[in-house]
Amino acid sequence: MPNRKDDLSLFYQLLDRLKQKTGGYLLLSACNSRMKWPSRGVYFFMEPGEIRTDTGSGLRIVRVGTHGLKHGSKSTLWQRLSQHRGTEISGGGNHRGSIFRLLVGTTLLDRHPECTTWGKGATVKGNIRLGEEPIEQDVSTIIRKMPFLSAWRLMMHRPLAV
């Protein structure tokens, strides 16, 4: 009977095949709305430096996500990824609209001790957002460099045989 480690090993083997079949990892720094994004999909983010040790070699999955946060959500895959990516103009983003951004930013709070509002409140006024902008920019920089895979890319390639 399979165990957790065997299941994880198989999962990473399938992701390696997905990576090969779709041409490799994507980076949000190189993605935009003009790409042929489907409305639905799932994505798997890795982080450089986070290496697997007991389920093979390679990068470890640090975030799994999808387009819809709630049943009936109208959010698309690209809209969700772009929330994680942050805005192009300021380089910032909105951690109140992306738990992924919130979590990454929380790890940076020691670099920004002046920011005491991070993660507090569902909505905030402009002056608070302005004070959070340096962390939001750091979060965008980090997330945009994180390699990710998305099964939607298979639509452009042959199906992945299990």
PDB file of C-alpha atoms in Angstrom:
ATOM      1  CA  MET A   1       0.000   0.000   0.000  1.00  0.00           C
ATOM      2  CA  PRO A   2       1.468   3.429  -0.943  1.00  0.00           C
ATOM      3  CA  ASN A   3       2.558   5.798   1.766  1.00  0.00           C
ATOM      4  CA  ARG A   4       2.848   9.588   1.898  1.00  0.00           C
ATOM      5  CA  LYS A   5       6.462   9.592   0.732  1.00  0.00           C
ATOM      6  CA  ASP A   6       5.616   7.346  -2.235  1.00  0.00           C
ATOM      7  CA  ASP A   7       2.663   9.588  -3.126  1.00  0.00           C
ATOM      8  CA  LEU A   8       4.842  12.699  -2.964  1.00  0.00           C
ATOM      9  CA  SER A   9       7.525  11.047  -5.070  1.00  0.00           C
ATOM     10  CA  LEU A  10       4.917  10.174  -7.712  1.00  0.00           C
ATOM     11  CA  PHE A  11       3.496  13.711  -7.574  1.00  0.00           C
ATOM     12  CA  TYR A  12       6.941  15.221  -8.215  1.00  0.00           C
ATOM     13  CA  GLN A  13       7.587  12.716 -11.018  1.00  0.00           C
ATOM     14  CA  LEU A  14       4.356  13.858 -12.671  1.00  0.00           C
ATOM     15  CA  LEU A  15       5.353  17.500 -12.227  1.00  0.00           C
ATOM     16  CA  ASP A  16       8.742  16.754 -13.804  1.00  0.00           C
ATOM     17  CA  ARG A  17       6.929  15.250 -16.792  1.00  0.00           C
ATOM     18  CA  LEU A  18       4.633  18.271 -16.929  1.00  0.00           C
ATOM     19  CA  LYS A  19       7.701  20.528 -16.930  1.00  0.00           C
ATOM     20  CA  GLN A  20       9.251  18.549 -19.801  1.00  0.00           C
ATOM     21  CA  LYS A  21       6.045  18.409 -21.851  1.00  0.00           C
ATOM     22  CA  THR A  22       5.289  22.123 -21.499  1.00  0.00           C
ATOM     23  CA  GLY A  23       8.753  23.531 -22.059  1.00  0.00           C
ATOM     24  CA  GLY A  24       9.762  24.257 -18.485  1.00  0.00           C
ATOM     25  CA  TYR A  25       8.919  26.606 -15.702  1.00  0.00           C
ATOM     26  CA  LEU A  26       7.162  29.924 -16.099  1.00  0.00           C
ATOM     27  CA  LEU A  27       8.061  33.118 -14.235  1.00  0.00           C
ATOM     28  CA  LEU A  28       5.450  35.759 -13.490  1.00  0.00           C
ATOM     29  CA  SER A  29       8.035  38.370 -14.475  1.00  0.00           C
ATOM     30  CA  ALA A  30       7.694  37.030 -18.043  1.00  0.00           C
ATOM     31  CA  CYS A  31       3.911  36.518 -18.077  1.00  0.00           C
ATOM     32  CA  ASN A  32       1.196  38.900 -19.179  1.00  0.00           C
ATOM     33  CA  SER A  33      -2.484  39.021 -20.068  1.00  0.00           C
ATOM     34  CA  ARG A  34      -1.756  38.644 -23.807  1.00  0.00           C
ATOM     35  CA  MET A  35      -0.734  35.022 -23.275  1.00  0.00           C
ATOM     36  CA  LYS A  36      -3.391  32.413 -24.064  1.00  0.00           C
ATOM     37  CA  TRP A  37      -4.609  31.865 -20.510  1.00  0.00           C
ATOM     38  CA  PRO A  38      -7.641  29.644 -19.991  1.00  0.00           C
ATOM     39  CA  SER A  39     -10.281  30.816 -17.580  1.00  0.00           C
ATOM     40  CA  ARG A  40      -9.595  27.917 -15.185  1.00  0.00           C
ATOM     41  CA  GLY A  41      -6.453  26.178 -14.001  1.00  0.00           C
ATOM     42  CA  VAL A  42      -4.161  25.142 -11.189  1.00  0.00           C
ATOM     43  CA  TYR A  43      -0.597  26.280 -10.532  1.00  0.00           C
ATOM     44  CA  PHE A  44       2.380  25.074  -8.500  1.00  0.00           C
ATOM     45  CA  PHE A  45       4.980  27.575  -7.270  1.00  0.00           C
ATOM     46  CA  MET A  46       8.510  26.589  -6.311  1.00  0.00           C
ATOM     47  CA  GLU A  47      11.071  28.762  -4.564  1.00  0.00           C
ATOM     48  CA  PRO A  48      14.760  28.819  -5.438  1.00  0.00           C
ATOM     49  CA  GLY A  49      16.688  27.462  -2.471  1.00  0.00           C
ATOM     50  CA  GLU A  50      13.804  25.276  -1.259  1.00  0.00           C
ATOM     51  CA  ILE A  51      15.111  21.861  -2.254  1.00  0.00           C
ATOM     52  CA  ARG A  52      13.451  18.481  -1.741  1.00  0.00           C
ATOM     53  CA  THR A  53      15.454  15.964   0.241  1.00  0.00           C
ATOM     54  CA  ASP A  54      13.479  12.735   0.619  1.00  0.00           C
ATOM     55  CA  THR A  55      11.219  12.696  -2.467  1.00  0.00           C
ATOM     56  CA  GLY A  56      13.869  13.025  -5.136  1.00  0.00           C
ATOM     57  CA  SER A  57      15.886  16.034  -6.172  1.00  0.00           C
ATOM     58  CA  GLY A  58      14.766  19.427  -7.362  1.00  0.00           C
ATOM     59  CA  LEU A  59      12.731  22.347  -6.177  1.00  0.00           C
ATOM     60  CA  ARG A  60      10.032  21.902  -3.552  1.00  0.00           C
ATOM     61  CA  ILE A  61       6.459  23.098  -4.108  1.00  0.00           C
ATOM     62  CA  VAL A  62       5.780  26.026  -1.769  1.00  0.00           C
ATOM     63  CA  ARG A  63       2.360  27.104  -3.043  1.00  0.00           C
ATOM     64  CA  VAL A  64      -0.504  25.418  -4.870  1.00  0.00           C
ATOM     65  CA  GLY A  65      -3.333  27.566  -6.080  1.00  0.00           C
ATOM     66  CA  THR A  66      -6.267  27.880  -8.414  1.00  0.00           C
ATOM     67  CA  HIS A  67      -8.337  30.623  -9.974  1.00  0.00           C
ATOM     68  CA  GLY A  68     -11.383  30.540  -7.721  1.00  0.00           C
ATOM     69  CA  LEU A  69     -11.342  31.204  -4.022  1.00  0.00           C
ATOM     70  CA  LYS A  70     -15.048  30.570  -3.544  1.00  0.00           C
ATOM     71  CA  HIS A  71     -17.677  28.462  -5.280  1.00  0.00           C
ATOM     72  CA  GLY A  72     -19.052  30.418  -8.208  1.00  0.00           C
ATOM     73  CA  SER A  73     -16.073  32.767  -8.339  1.00  0.00           C
ATOM     74  CA  LYS A  74     -15.760  34.696 -11.591  1.00  0.00           C
ATOM     75  CA  SER A  75     -12.012  35.088 -11.147  1.00  0.00           C
ATOM     76  CA  THR A  76      -9.878  33.679 -13.963  1.00  0.00           C
ATOM     77  CA  LEU A  77      -6.533  31.957 -13.757  1.00  0.00           C
ATOM     78  CA  TRP A  78      -4.666  34.998 -15.109  1.00  0.00           C
ATOM     79  CA  GLN A  79      -6.517  37.376 -12.778  1.00  0.00           C
ATOM     80  CA  ARG A  80      -5.449  35.250  -9.823  1.00  0.00           C
ATOM     81  CA  LEU A  81      -1.836  34.998 -10.964  1.00  0.00           C
ATOM     82  CA  SER A  82      -1.710  38.727 -11.637  1.00  0.00           C
ATOM     83  CA  GLN A  83      -2.925  39.400  -8.082  1.00  0.00           C
ATOM     84  CA  HIS A  84       0.067  37.422  -6.852  1.00  0.00           C
ATOM     85  CA  ARG A  85       2.357  39.130  -9.372  1.00  0.00           C
ATOM     86  CA  GLY A  86       1.499  42.665  -8.317  1.00  0.00           C
ATOM     87  CA  THR A  87       1.106  45.802 -10.365  1.00  0.00           C
ATOM     88  CA  GLU A  88       3.389  46.650 -13.252  1.00  0.00           C
ATOM     89  CA  ILE A  89       3.540  50.408 -12.652  1.00  0.00           C
ATOM     90  CA  SER A  90       4.401  50.669  -8.942  1.00  0.00           C
ATOM     91  CA  GLY A  91       5.822  47.170  -8.516  1.00  0.00           C
ATOM     92  CA  GLY A  92       3.593  46.833  -5.476  1.00  0.00           C
ATOM     93  CA  GLY A  93       0.464  44.817  -4.940  1.00  0.00           C
ATOM     94  CA  ASN A  94      -2.305  44.051  -2.483  1.00  0.00           C
ATOM     95  CA  HIS A  95      -1.618  41.458   0.188  1.00  0.00           C
ATOM     96  CA  ARG A  96      -5.218  41.791   1.347  1.00  0.00           C
ATOM     97  CA  GLY A  97      -6.307  40.263  -1.983  1.00  0.00           C
ATOM     98  CA  SER A  98      -3.706  37.472  -2.045  1.00  0.00           C
ATOM     99  CA  ILE A  99      -2.927  35.179   0.863  1.00  0.00           C
ATOM    100  CA  PHE A 100       0.228  34.187  -1.029  1.00  0.00           C
ATOM    101  CA  ARG A 101       1.408  37.827  -0.960  1.00  0.00           C
ATOM    102  CA  LEU A 102       0.437  38.097   2.717  1.00  0.00           C
ATOM    103  CA  LEU A 103       2.492  35.032   3.656  1.00  0.00           C
ATOM    104  CA  VAL A 104       5.559  36.071   1.646  1.00  0.00           C
ATOM    105  CA  GLY A 105       5.362  39.588   3.093  1.00  0.00           C
ATOM    106  CA  THR A 106       5.044  38.295   6.644  1.00  0.00           C
ATOM    107  CA  THR A 107       8.448  36.658   6.253  1.00  0.00           C
ATOM    108  CA  LEU A 108       9.883  40.093   5.374  1.00  0.00           C
ATOM    109  CA  LEU A 109       8.574  42.039   8.354  1.00  0.00           C
ATOM    110  CA  ASP A 110      11.930  41.914  10.140  1.00  0.00           C
ATOM    111  CA  ARG A 111      13.344  43.950   7.215  1.00  0.00           C
ATOM    112  CA  HIS A 112      10.518  46.490   7.605  1.00  0.00           C
ATOM    113  CA  PRO A 113       9.936  46.989  11.343  1.00  0.00           C
ATOM    114  CA  GLU A 114       8.323  50.374  10.626  1.00  0.00           C
ATOM    115  CA  CYS A 115       5.336  48.631   9.044  1.00  0.00           C
ATOM    116  CA  THR A 116       2.923  47.781  11.836  1.00  0.00           C
ATOM    117  CA  THR A 117      -0.197  47.467   9.655  1.00  0.00           C
ATOM    118  CA  TRP A 118       0.780  44.436   7.545  1.00  0.00           C
ATOM    119  CA  GLY A 119      -2.065  41.932   7.429  1.00  0.00           C
ATOM    120  CA  LYS A 120      -4.382  44.009   9.583  1.00  0.00           C
ATOM    121  CA  GLY A 121      -7.847  44.814   8.273  1.00  0.00           C
ATOM    122  CA  ALA A 122      -9.675  43.771   5.130  1.00  0.00           C
ATOM    123  CA  THR A 123      -9.500  47.274   3.651  1.00  0.00           C
ATOM    124  CA  VAL A 124      -7.331  50.266   4.517  1.00  0.00           C
ATOM    125  CA  LYS A 125      -6.957  53.915   3.583  1.00  0.00           C
ATOM    126  CA  GLY A 126      -4.434  55.227   1.094  1.00  0.00           C
ATOM    127  CA  ASN A 127      -1.898  56.452   3.647  1.00  0.00           C
ATOM    128  CA  ILE A 128      -1.663  52.974   5.177  1.00  0.00           C
ATOM    129  CA  ARG A 129      -1.221  51.404   1.729  1.00  0.00           C
ATOM    130  CA  LEU A 130       1.529  53.924   1.038  1.00  0.00           C
ATOM    131  CA  GLY A 131       3.337  52.852   4.209  1.00  0.00           C
ATOM    132  CA  GLU A 132       3.086  49.196   3.145  1.00  0.00           C
ATOM    133  CA  GLU A 133       4.343  49.853  -0.387  1.00  0.00           C
ATOM    134  CA  PRO A 134       8.021  48.951   0.299  1.00  0.00           C
ATOM    135  CA  ILE A 135       7.029  45.469   1.513  1.00  0.00           C
ATOM    136  CA  GLU A 136       4.534  45.054  -1.347  1.00  0.00           C
ATOM    137  CA  GLN A 137       7.339  45.871  -3.799  1.00  0.00           C
ATOM    138  CA  ASP A 138       9.669  43.343  -2.141  1.00  0.00           C
ATOM    139  CA  VAL A 139       6.912  40.711  -2.281  1.00  0.00           C
ATOM    140  CA  SER A 140       6.370  41.370  -5.996  1.00  0.00           C
ATOM    141  CA  THR A 141      10.094  41.016  -6.668  1.00  0.00           C
ATOM    142  CA  ILE A 142      10.226  37.665  -4.867  1.00  0.00           C
ATOM    143  CA  ILE A 143       7.061  36.161  -6.366  1.00  0.00           C
ATOM    144  CA  ARG A 144       7.937  37.240  -9.910  1.00  0.00           C
ATOM    145  CA  LYS A 145      11.182  35.250  -9.655  1.00  0.00           C
ATOM    146  CA  MET A 146       9.542  32.075  -8.353  1.00  0.00           C
ATOM    147  CA  PRO A 147       9.312  29.349 -10.998  1.00  0.00           C
ATOM    148  CA  PHE A 148       5.900  27.795 -11.415  1.00  0.00           C
ATOM    149  CA  LEU A 149       4.127  25.153 -13.436  1.00  0.00           C
ATOM    150  CA  SER A 150       0.548  25.182 -14.572  1.00  0.00           C
ATOM    151  CA  ALA A 151      -1.323  22.252 -16.050  1.00  0.00           C
ATOM    152  CA  TRP A 152      -3.186  24.563 -18.465  1.00  0.00           C
ATOM    153  CA  ARG A 153      -0.117  24.580 -20.681  1.00  0.00           C
ATOM    154  CA  LEU A 154      -0.919  20.993 -21.590  1.00  0.00           C
ATOM    155  CA  MET A 155      -3.762  22.306 -23.719  1.00  0.00           C
ATOM    156  CA  MET A 156      -1.099  23.499 -26.128  1.00  0.00           C
ATOM    157  CA  HIS A 157       0.779  20.179 -25.993  1.00  0.00           C
ATOM    158  CA  ARG A 158       0.044  16.465 -26.056  1.00  0.00           C
ATOM    159  CA  PRO A 159      -1.852  15.092 -23.063  1.00  0.00           C
ATOM    160  CA  LEU A 160       0.262  13.871 -20.152  1.00  0.00           C
ATOM    161  CA  ALA A 161       0.029  10.084 -19.821  1.00  0.00           C
ATOM    162  CA  VAL A 162       0.022   8.827 -16.244  1.00  0.00           C
TER     163      VAL A 162
END
